[in-house]
PDB file of C-alpha atoms in Angstrom:
ATOM      1  CA  GLU A   1       0.000   0.000   0.000  1.00  0.00           C
ATOM      2  CA  SER A   2       2.233   2.761  -1.288  1.00  0.00           C
ATOM      3  CA  ASN A   3      -0.396   5.383  -0.561  1.00  0.00           C
ATOM      4  CA  THR A   4      -0.732   4.511   3.123  1.00  0.00           C
ATOM      5  CA  VAL A   5       1.488   5.918   5.839  1.00  0.00           C
ATOM      6  CA  ARG A   6       1.174   3.850   9.000  1.00  0.00           C
ATOM      7  CA  SER A   7       3.393   5.942  11.257  1.00  0.00           C
ATOM      8  CA  TYR A   8       4.830   9.426  11.219  1.00  0.00           C
ATOM      9  CA  TYR A   9       7.780   9.670  13.554  1.00  0.00           C
ATOM     10  CA  PRO A  10       9.530  11.977  13.114  1.00  0.00           C
ATOM     11  CA  GLU A  11       7.089  14.457  11.532  1.00  0.00           C
ATOM     12  CA  VAL A  12       5.161  13.604   8.387  1.00  0.00           C
ATOM     13  CA  THR A  13       6.530  15.377   5.335  1.00  0.00           C
ATOM     14  CA  PRO A  14       3.993  16.542   2.720  1.00  0.00           C
ATOM     15  CA  GLN A  15       5.561  14.629  -0.138  1.00  0.00           C
ATOM     16  CA  GLY A  16       4.096  11.861  -2.233  1.00  0.00           C
ATOM     17  CA  ASP A  17       0.568  10.946  -3.196  1.00  0.00           C
ATOM     18  CA  TRP A  18      -0.791   9.815   0.155  1.00  0.00           C
ATOM     19  CA  SER A  19      -4.482   9.161   0.635  1.00  0.00           C
ATOM     20  CA  HIS A  20      -4.364   7.372   4.017  1.00  0.00           C
ATOM     21  CA  VAL A  21      -2.478   8.318   7.189  1.00  0.00           C
ATOM     22  CA  ALA A  22      -2.510   6.191  10.330  1.00  0.00           C
ATOM     23  CA  GLY A  23      -0.613   6.450  13.567  1.00  0.00           C
ATOM     24  CA  SER A  24      -0.767   5.184  17.136  1.00  0.00           C
ATOM     25  CA  ASP A  25       1.769   6.184  19.741  1.00  0.00           C
ATOM     26  CA  GLY A  26       1.244   7.294  23.317  1.00  0.00           C
ATOM     27  CA  ARG A  27       3.840  10.050  22.926  1.00  0.00           C
ATOM     28  CA  LEU A  28       1.857  12.127  20.429  1.00  0.00           C
ATOM     29  CA  ARG A  29       0.294  15.230  22.007  1.00  0.00           C
ATOM     30  CA  ARG A  30      -0.421  17.286  18.908  1.00  0.00           C
ATOM     31  CA  LEU A  31      -1.160  16.176  15.366  1.00  0.00           C
ATOM     32  CA  PRO A  32       1.678  17.346  13.079  1.00  0.00           C
ATOM     33  CA  SER A  33       0.548  20.251  10.906  1.00  0.00           C
ATOM     34  CA  ALA A  34       2.347  18.702   7.944  1.00  0.00           C
ATOM     35  CA  VAL A  35      -0.432  16.114   7.706  1.00  0.00           C
ATOM     36  CA  CYS A  36      -2.709  18.913   6.547  1.00  0.00           C
ATOM     37  CA  ALA A  37      -0.620  19.496   3.436  1.00  0.00           C
ATOM     38  CA  LEU A  38      -1.657  16.106   2.029  1.00  0.00           C
ATOM     39  CA  SER A  39      -4.232  17.332  -0.461  1.00  0.00           C
ATOM     40  CA  ARG A  40      -5.321  13.798  -1.450  1.00  0.00           C
ATOM     41  CA  LEU A  41      -5.911  12.667   2.114  1.00  0.00           C
ATOM     42  CA  GLN A  42      -9.120  10.649   2.471  1.00  0.00           C
ATOM     43  CA  LYS A  43      -8.715   8.724   5.724  1.00  0.00           C
ATOM     44  CA  LEU A  44      -6.950   9.885   8.867  1.00  0.00           C
ATOM     45  CA  TYR A  45      -6.575   7.447  11.761  1.00  0.00           C
ATOM     46  CA  VAL A  46      -4.980   8.611  15.019  1.00  0.00           C
ATOM     47  CA  SER A  47      -5.679   6.213  17.880  1.00  0.00           C
ATOM     48  CA  GLY A  48      -4.640   6.029  21.518  1.00  0.00           C
ATOM     49  CA  THR A  49      -2.003   8.720  21.220  1.00  0.00           C
ATOM     50  CA  GLY A  50      -2.895  10.982  24.116  1.00  0.00           C
ATOM     51  CA  LEU A  51      -3.771  13.661  21.582  1.00  0.00           C
ATOM     52  CA  ARG A  52      -5.013  16.810  23.316  1.00  0.00           C
ATOM     53  CA  GLU A  53      -5.481  19.278  20.474  1.00  0.00           C
ATOM     54  CA  LEU A  54      -5.807  19.449  16.714  1.00  0.00           C
ATOM     55  CA  PRO A  55      -3.795  21.778  14.496  1.00  0.00           C
ATOM     56  CA  GLU A  56      -5.718  24.705  13.065  1.00  0.00           C
ATOM     57  CA  GLU A  57      -4.770  23.504   9.590  1.00  0.00           C
ATOM     58  CA  ILE A  58      -6.743  20.263   9.972  1.00  0.00           C
ATOM     59  CA  GLU A  59      -9.750  21.996   8.417  1.00  0.00           C
ATOM     60  CA  GLU A  60      -7.875  24.156   5.916  1.00  0.00           C
ATOM     61  CA  LEU A  61      -5.074  23.693   3.403  1.00  0.00           C
ATOM     62  CA  ARG A  62      -2.978  26.543   2.044  1.00  0.00           C
ATOM     63  CA  ASP A  63      -2.545  26.806  -1.703  1.00  0.00           C
ATOM     64  CA  ALA A  64      -2.615  29.395  -4.517  1.00  0.00           C
ATOM     65  CA  LEU A  65      -6.278  30.309  -4.124  1.00  0.00           C
ATOM     66  CA  PRO A  66      -6.960  34.032  -3.633  1.00  0.00           C
ATOM     67  CA  ASP A  67      -7.867  33.595   0.010  1.00  0.00           C
ATOM     68  CA  GLY A  68      -4.904  31.273   0.571  1.00  0.00           C
ATOM     69  CA  LEU A  69      -7.060  28.537   2.069  1.00  0.00           C
ATOM     70  CA  CYS A  70      -8.861  25.445   0.905  1.00  0.00           C
ATOM     71  CA  ARG A  71     -10.673  22.536   2.515  1.00  0.00           C
ATOM     72  CA  LEU A  72      -9.512  18.967   2.855  1.00  0.00           C
ATOM     73  CA  PRO A  73     -11.667  18.033  -0.136  1.00  0.00           C
ATOM     74  CA  ARG A  74     -11.405  14.239   0.042  1.00  0.00           C
ATOM     75  CA  LEU A  75     -11.377  13.433   3.747  1.00  0.00           C
ATOM     76  CA  THR A  76     -14.245  10.995   4.305  1.00  0.00           C
ATOM     77  CA  ARG A  77     -13.126   9.096   7.422  1.00  0.00           C
ATOM     78  CA  LEU A  78     -11.504  10.512  10.516  1.00  0.00           C
ATOM     79  CA  TYR A  79     -10.639   8.429  13.569  1.00  0.00           C
ATOM     80  CA  LEU A  80      -9.614  10.284  16.729  1.00  0.00           C
ATOM     81  CA  GLY A  81     -10.656   7.696  19.298  1.00  0.00           C
ATOM     82  CA  SER A  82      -9.002   7.036  22.660  1.00  0.00           C
ATOM     83  CA  ASN A  83      -7.249  10.366  23.021  1.00  0.00           C
ATOM     84  CA  ARG A  84      -7.715  13.254  25.476  1.00  0.00           C
ATOM     85  CA  LEU A  85      -9.796  15.644  23.422  1.00  0.00           C
ATOM     86  CA  LEU A  86     -12.014  18.031  25.386  1.00  0.00           C
ATOM     87  CA  ALA A  87     -13.529  19.802  22.365  1.00  0.00           C
ATOM     88  CA  LEU A  88     -13.276  20.238  18.600  1.00  0.00           C
ATOM     89  CA  PRO A  89     -12.253  23.508  16.922  1.00  0.00           C
ATOM     90  CA  ALA A  90     -14.914  25.681  15.282  1.00  0.00           C
ATOM     91  CA  ASP A  91     -13.384  25.213  11.836  1.00  0.00           C
ATOM     92  CA  PHE A  92     -14.009  21.475  12.096  1.00  0.00           C
ATOM     93  CA  ALA A  93     -17.284  22.259  10.307  1.00  0.00           C
ATOM     94  CA  GLN A  94     -15.304  22.800   7.098  1.00  0.00           C
ATOM     95  CA  LEU A  95     -14.783  19.048   6.698  1.00  0.00           C
ATOM     96  CA  GLN A  96     -17.829  18.809   4.468  1.00  0.00           C
ATOM     97  CA  SER A  97     -16.808  15.514   2.795  1.00  0.00           C
ATOM     98  CA  LEU A  98     -16.644  13.702   6.126  1.00  0.00           C
ATOM     99  CA  ARG A  99     -18.947  10.681   6.262  1.00  0.00           C
ATOM    100  CA  CYS A 100     -17.576   8.673   9.204  1.00  0.00           C
ATOM    101  CA  LEU A 101     -16.192  10.182  12.410  1.00  0.00           C
ATOM    102  CA  TRP A 102     -14.885   8.269  15.422  1.00  0.00           C
ATOM    103  CA  ILE A 103     -14.255  10.348  18.548  1.00  0.00           C
ATOM    104  CA  GLU A 104     -15.066   7.752  21.197  1.00  0.00           C
ATOM    105  CA  GLY A 105     -12.966   7.373  24.322  1.00  0.00           C
ATOM    106  CA  ASN A 106     -12.232  11.079  24.791  1.00  0.00           C
ATOM    107  CA  PHE A 107     -13.199  13.636  27.467  1.00  0.00           C
ATOM    108  CA  LEU A 108     -16.057  15.385  25.667  1.00  0.00           C
ATOM    109  CA  ARG A 109     -18.587  16.812  28.125  1.00  0.00           C
ATOM    110  CA  ARG A 110     -20.624  18.680  25.516  1.00  0.00           C
ATOM    111  CA  PHE A 111     -21.666  17.757  22.013  1.00  0.00           C
ATOM    112  CA  PRO A 112     -19.268  19.606  19.658  1.00  0.00           C
ATOM    113  CA  ARG A 113     -21.422  22.183  17.879  1.00  0.00           C
ATOM    114  CA  PRO A 114     -19.285  22.248  14.694  1.00  0.00           C
ATOM    115  CA  LEU A 115     -20.599  18.744  13.993  1.00  0.00           C
ATOM    116  CA  LEU A 116     -24.096  20.146  13.501  1.00  0.00           C
ATOM    117  CA  ARG A 117     -22.938  21.602  10.184  1.00  0.00           C
ATOM    118  CA  LEU A 118     -21.678  18.277   8.820  1.00  0.00           C
ATOM    119  CA  VAL A 119     -24.881  17.384   7.003  1.00  0.00           C
ATOM    120  CA  ALA A 120     -23.196  14.618   4.963  1.00  0.00           C
ATOM    121  CA  LEU A 121     -21.941  12.767   8.050  1.00  0.00           C
ATOM    122  CA  GLN A 122     -23.433   9.252   8.159  1.00  0.00           C
ATOM    123  CA  SER A 123     -21.716   7.592  11.112  1.00  0.00           C
ATOM    124  CA  LEU A 124     -20.851   9.291  14.400  1.00  0.00           C
ATOM    125  CA  GLN A 125     -19.084   7.271  17.091  1.00  0.00           C
ATOM    126  CA  MET A 126     -19.133   9.166  20.400  1.00  0.00           C
ATOM    127  CA  GLY A 127     -19.125   6.319  22.897  1.00  0.00           C
ATOM    128  CA  ASP A 128     -17.200   6.463  26.178  1.00  0.00           C
ATOM    129  CA  ASN A 129     -17.237  10.225  26.605  1.00  0.00           C
ATOM    130  CA  ARG A 130     -18.927  12.333  29.314  1.00  0.00           C
ATOM    131  CA  LEU A 131     -22.011  13.619  27.543  1.00  0.00           C
ATOM    132  CA  ARG A 132     -25.159  14.346  29.553  1.00  0.00           C
ATOM    133  CA  ALA A 133     -27.279  16.044  26.883  1.00  0.00           C
ATOM    134  CA  LEU A 134     -27.609  16.577  23.133  1.00  0.00           C
ATOM    135  CA  PRO A 135     -28.351  19.894  21.403  1.00  0.00           C
ATOM    136  CA  ALA A 136     -31.872  20.598  20.174  1.00  0.00           C
ATOM    137  CA  GLU A 137     -30.363  21.311  16.744  1.00  0.00           C
ATOM    138  CA  LEU A 138     -29.188  17.701  16.293  1.00  0.00           C
ATOM    139  CA  PRO A 139     -31.808  16.992  13.562  1.00  0.00           C
ATOM    140  CA  ARG A 140     -29.861  19.374  11.314  1.00  0.00           C
ATOM    141  CA  MET A 141     -27.554  16.412  10.723  1.00  0.00           C
ATOM    142  CA  THR A 142     -29.859  15.012   8.077  1.00  0.00           C
ATOM    143  CA  GLY A 143     -27.326  12.522   6.723  1.00  0.00           C
ATOM    144  CA  LEU A 144     -26.777  10.749  10.036  1.00  0.00           C
ATOM    145  CA  ARG A 145     -27.656   7.042   9.934  1.00  0.00           C
ATOM    146  CA  GLY A 146     -25.615   5.547  12.785  1.00  0.00           C
ATOM    147  CA  LEU A 147     -25.131   7.170  16.206  1.00  0.00           C
ATOM    148  CA  TRP A 148     -23.124   5.477  18.959  1.00  0.00           C
ATOM    149  CA  LEU A 149     -23.528   7.101  22.400  1.00  0.00           C
ATOM    150  CA  TYR A 150     -22.749   4.144  24.675  1.00  0.00           C
ATOM    151  CA  GLY A 151     -20.796   4.716  27.877  1.00  0.00           C
ATOM    152  CA  ASN A 152     -21.838   8.332  28.421  1.00  0.00           C
ATOM    153  CA  ARG A 153     -23.795   9.924  31.297  1.00  0.00           C
ATOM    154  CA  PHE A 154     -27.309  10.363  29.971  1.00  0.00           C
ATOM    155  CA  GLU A 155     -29.929  10.132  32.713  1.00  0.00           C
ATOM    156  CA  GLU A 156     -32.852  10.938  30.412  1.00  0.00           C
ATOM    157  CA  PHE A 157     -33.504  10.030  26.810  1.00  0.00           C
ATOM    158  CA  PRO A 158     -32.360  13.097  24.796  1.00  0.00           C
ATOM    159  CA  PRO A 159     -35.510  14.684  23.269  1.00  0.00           C
ATOM    160  CA  ALA A 160     -33.644  15.696  20.102  1.00  0.00           C
ATOM    161  CA  LEU A 161     -33.270  12.022  19.171  1.00  0.00           C
ATOM    162  CA  LEU A 162     -37.024  11.719  18.673  1.00  0.00           C
ATOM    163  CA  ARG A 163     -36.693  14.025  15.678  1.00  0.00           C
ATOM    164  CA  MET A 164     -33.962  11.951  14.025  1.00  0.00           C
ATOM    165  CA  GLY A 165     -36.362  10.221  11.678  1.00  0.00           C
ATOM    166  CA  ARG A 166     -33.649   8.914   9.338  1.00  0.00           C
ATOM    167  CA  LEU A 167     -31.524   7.243  12.003  1.00  0.00           C
ATOM    168  CA  HIS A 168     -30.952   3.507  11.418  1.00  0.00           C
ATOM    169  CA  ILE A 169     -28.728   2.556  14.378  1.00  0.00           C
ATOM    170  CA  LEU A 170     -28.843   4.061  17.871  1.00  0.00           C
ATOM    171  CA  ASP A 171     -26.623   2.766  20.674  1.00  0.00           C
ATOM    172  CA  LEU A 172     -27.275   4.066  24.206  1.00  0.00           C
ATOM    173  CA  ASP A 173     -25.711   1.117  26.009  1.00  0.00           C
ATOM    174  CA  ARG A 174     -24.102   1.763  29.412  1.00  0.00           C
ATOM    175  CA  ASN A 175     -25.741   5.041  30.342  1.00  0.00           C
ATOM    176  CA  ARG A 176     -27.996   5.935  33.300  1.00  0.00           C
ATOM    177  CA  LEU A 177     -31.367   5.860  31.594  1.00  0.00           C
ATOM    178  CA  GLY A 178     -34.322   4.849  33.741  1.00  0.00           C
ATOM    179  CA  GLY A 179     -36.905   4.764  30.971  1.00  0.00           C
ATOM    180  CA  PHE A 180     -37.782   5.656  27.407  1.00  0.00           C
ATOM    181  CA  PRO A 181     -40.440   7.604  25.536  1.00  0.00           C
ATOM    182  CA  ASP A 182     -42.372   6.033  22.691  1.00  0.00           C
ATOM    183  CA  LEU A 183     -39.789   5.547  19.920  1.00  0.00           C
ATOM    184  CA  HIS A 184     -42.246   5.060  17.068  1.00  0.00           C
ATOM    185  CA  PRO A 185     -41.333   8.517  15.674  1.00  0.00           C
ATOM    186  CA  LEU A 186     -37.976   6.993  14.684  1.00  0.00           C
ATOM    187  CA  ARG A 187     -39.462   5.490  11.542  1.00  0.00           C
ATOM    188  CA  ALA A 188     -36.169   4.408   9.951  1.00  0.00           C
ATOM    189  CA  LEU A 189     -34.725   2.819  13.102  1.00  0.00           C
ATOM    190  CA  ARG A 190     -33.400  -0.710  12.549  1.00  0.00           C
ATOM    191  CA  VAL A 191     -31.267  -1.385  15.643  1.00  0.00           C
ATOM    192  CA  PHE A 192     -31.602   0.055  19.155  1.00  0.00           C
ATOM    193  CA  SER A 193     -29.164  -0.967  21.898  1.00  0.00           C
ATOM    194  CA  TYR A 194     -29.995   0.097  25.458  1.00  0.00           C
ATOM    195  CA  ASP A 195     -28.277  -2.647  27.461  1.00  0.00           C
ATOM    196  CA  HIS A 196     -26.727  -1.939  30.877  1.00  0.00           C
ATOM    197  CA  ASN A 197     -29.145   0.852  31.780  1.00  0.00           C
ATOM    198  CA  PRO A 198     -31.359   0.797  34.924  1.00  0.00           C
ATOM    199  CA  VAL A 199     -34.531   0.071  32.949  1.00  0.00           C
ATOM    200  CA  THR A 200     -37.075  -2.677  33.543  1.00  0.00           C
ATOM    201  CA  GLY A 201     -37.991  -3.399  29.961  1.00  0.00           C
ATOM    202  CA  PRO A 202     -37.709  -2.445  26.313  1.00  0.00           C
ATOM    203  CA  PRO A 203     -39.150   0.758  24.850  1.00  0.00           C
ATOM    204  CA  ARG A 204     -42.146   0.929  22.558  1.00  0.00           C
ATOM    205  CA  VAL A 205     -40.811   0.641  19.037  1.00  0.00           C
ATOM    206  CA  ALA A 206     -41.926  -0.614  15.652  1.00  0.00           C
ATOM    207  CA  ASP A 207     -41.824  -4.385  15.193  1.00  0.00           C
ATOM    208  CA  THR A 208     -39.085  -3.944  12.599  1.00  0.00           C
ATOM    209  CA  VAL A 209     -36.582  -2.652  15.191  1.00  0.00           C
ATOM    210  CA  PHE A 210     -33.934  -5.081  16.445  1.00  0.00           C
ATOM    211  CA  LEU A 211     -33.544  -4.611  20.216  1.00  0.00           C
ATOM    212  CA  VAL A 212     -30.549  -5.249  22.472  1.00  0.00           C
ATOM    213  CA  GLY A 213     -31.108  -4.849  26.220  1.00  0.00           C
ATOM    214  CA  GLU A 214     -33.264  -5.715  29.244  1.00  0.00           C
ATOM    215  CA  GLY A 215     -36.382  -7.578  28.165  1.00  0.00           C
ATOM    216  CA  ALA A 216     -35.334  -7.670  24.517  1.00  0.00           C
ATOM    217  CA  VAL A 217     -35.171 -11.478  24.411  1.00  0.00           C
ATOM    218  CA  GLU A 218     -38.804 -11.778  25.479  1.00  0.00           C
ATOM    219  CA  ARG A 219     -39.942  -9.035  23.137  1.00  0.00           C
ATOM    220  CA  MET A 220     -38.109 -10.580  20.189  1.00  0.00           C
ATOM    221  CA  ALA A 221     -39.549 -13.991  21.083  1.00  0.00           C
ATOM    222  CA  GLU A 222     -43.034 -12.515  20.844  1.00  0.00           C
ATOM    223  CA  ARG A 223     -42.164 -11.465  17.303  1.00  0.00           C
ATOM    224  CA  ASP A 224     -40.546 -14.834  16.551  1.00  0.00           C
ATOM    225  CA  GLU A 225     -37.274 -13.012  15.888  1.00  0.00           C
ATOM    226  CA  PRO A 226     -33.659 -14.196  16.484  1.00  0.00           C
ATOM    227  CA  THR A 227     -32.179 -13.780  19.965  1.00  0.00           C
ATOM    228  CA  PRO A 228     -30.586 -10.327  20.341  1.00  0.00           C
ATOM    229  CA  ARG A 229     -26.815 -10.207  20.219  1.00  0.00           C
ATOM    230  CA  PRO A 230     -24.344  -7.492  21.243  1.00  0.00           C
ATOM    231  CA  LEU A 231     -24.128  -4.614  18.797  1.00  0.00           C
ATOM    232  CA  PRO A 232     -20.772  -4.964  16.962  1.00  0.00           C
ATOM    233  CA  ARG A 233     -18.394  -2.041  17.212  1.00  0.00           C
ATOM    234  CA  ARG A 234     -15.291  -3.389  15.445  1.00  0.00           C
ATOM    235  CA  PRO A 235     -15.141  -4.274  11.742  1.00  0.00           C
ATOM    236  CA  ALA A 236     -12.585  -6.767  10.524  1.00  0.00           C
ATOM    237  CA  ARG A 237     -10.341  -4.159   8.928  1.00  0.00           C
ATOM    238  CA  ALA A 238      -9.620  -0.469   9.117  1.00  0.00           C
ATOM    239  CA  PHE A 239      -9.672   1.649   5.985  1.00  0.00           C
ATOM    240  CA  GLU A 240     -11.602  -0.774   3.821  1.00  0.00           C
ATOM    241  CA  ASP A 241     -11.339   0.221   0.190  1.00  0.00           C
ATOM    242  CA  GLU A 242     -14.687  -0.942  -1.049  1.00  0.00           C
ATOM    243  CA  GLU A 243     -17.241   1.600  -2.123  1.00  0.00           C
ATOM    244  CA  GLU A 244     -19.235   3.260   0.653  1.00  0.00           C
ATOM    245  CA  GLU A 245     -22.854   2.204   1.043  1.00  0.00           C
ATOM    246  CA  ASP A 246     -25.766   4.048   2.608  1.00  0.00           C
ATOM    247  CA  LEU A 247     -25.080   2.429   5.974  1.00  0.00           C
ATOM    248  CA  PRO A 248     -21.525   1.033   6.115  1.00  0.00           C
ATOM    249  CA  PRO A 249     -20.495  -1.319   8.947  1.00  0.00           C
ATOM    250  CA  PHE A 250     -18.548   1.394  10.765  1.00  0.00           C
ATOM    251  CA  PRO A 251     -17.907   1.324  14.419  1.00  0.00           C
ATOM    252  CA  VAL A 252     -14.327   1.220  15.670  1.00  0.00           C
ATOM    253  CA  PRO A 253     -11.585   0.248  13.190  1.00  0.00           C
ATOM    254  CA  GLU A 254      -8.914  -2.243  14.131  1.00  0.00           C
ATOM    255  CA  LEU A 255      -5.550  -0.735  15.009  1.00  0.00           C
ATOM    256  CA  LEU A 256      -3.152  -0.681  12.079  1.00  0.00           C
ATOM    257  CA  PRO A 257       0.373  -1.875  12.885  1.00  0.00           C
ATOM    258  CA  LEU A 258       3.125   0.714  13.082  1.00  0.00           C
ATOM    259  CA  GLY A 259       6.343   0.519  11.147  1.00  0.00           C
TER     260      GLY A 259
END
């Protein structure tokens, strides 16, 4: 894979025709700005590095345009899981080609508002953060099909989710939810995981929804459906090259080897 850089120590140099960049090293505290000079970059994977901030250039590239700036036009997948991020910069909203974003395992206490402008985003992995609420403007993300919010601190079902009528997968596993509203408004919902919450039974949903959680086995048995299984969060490979589909099997990519 001549177009894939698996590690960048020392700093990445903006030479070559790279489309993928991956790195994992606990010593990294700031993403090298040189990465942002890779105009063909499509997939950026930075896992478990201790990353605390993103360079300002992550949203903008400098070239000969009159304003001296341009977007990362081809970036479709960005993996920033298992770092120490507290927030995302405002200019993050310029990543308009982004379709899959993994920011699980960070220290996010509030939903990053720049994400609300990423209308093409299909998969958002925000598990294992510190979220307690979601913004009322969440339905602006009309392209969103998969939303992973497991391992956060929700005590009530976020009302904004009831207006996410195009959502296919919703994972609220391992929160502090004591109950659910009627989820029939989520007409496109296919999978709902609510396991490991202090609830006594499943929510009211359409019969076409696959449930994972307390009472799901009995509910699925009433429908003569298969026994619920844990919602997968790791595909077999990272950076799969096949063409994207409407609902790709995202969750967390496997770690690419360094060297």
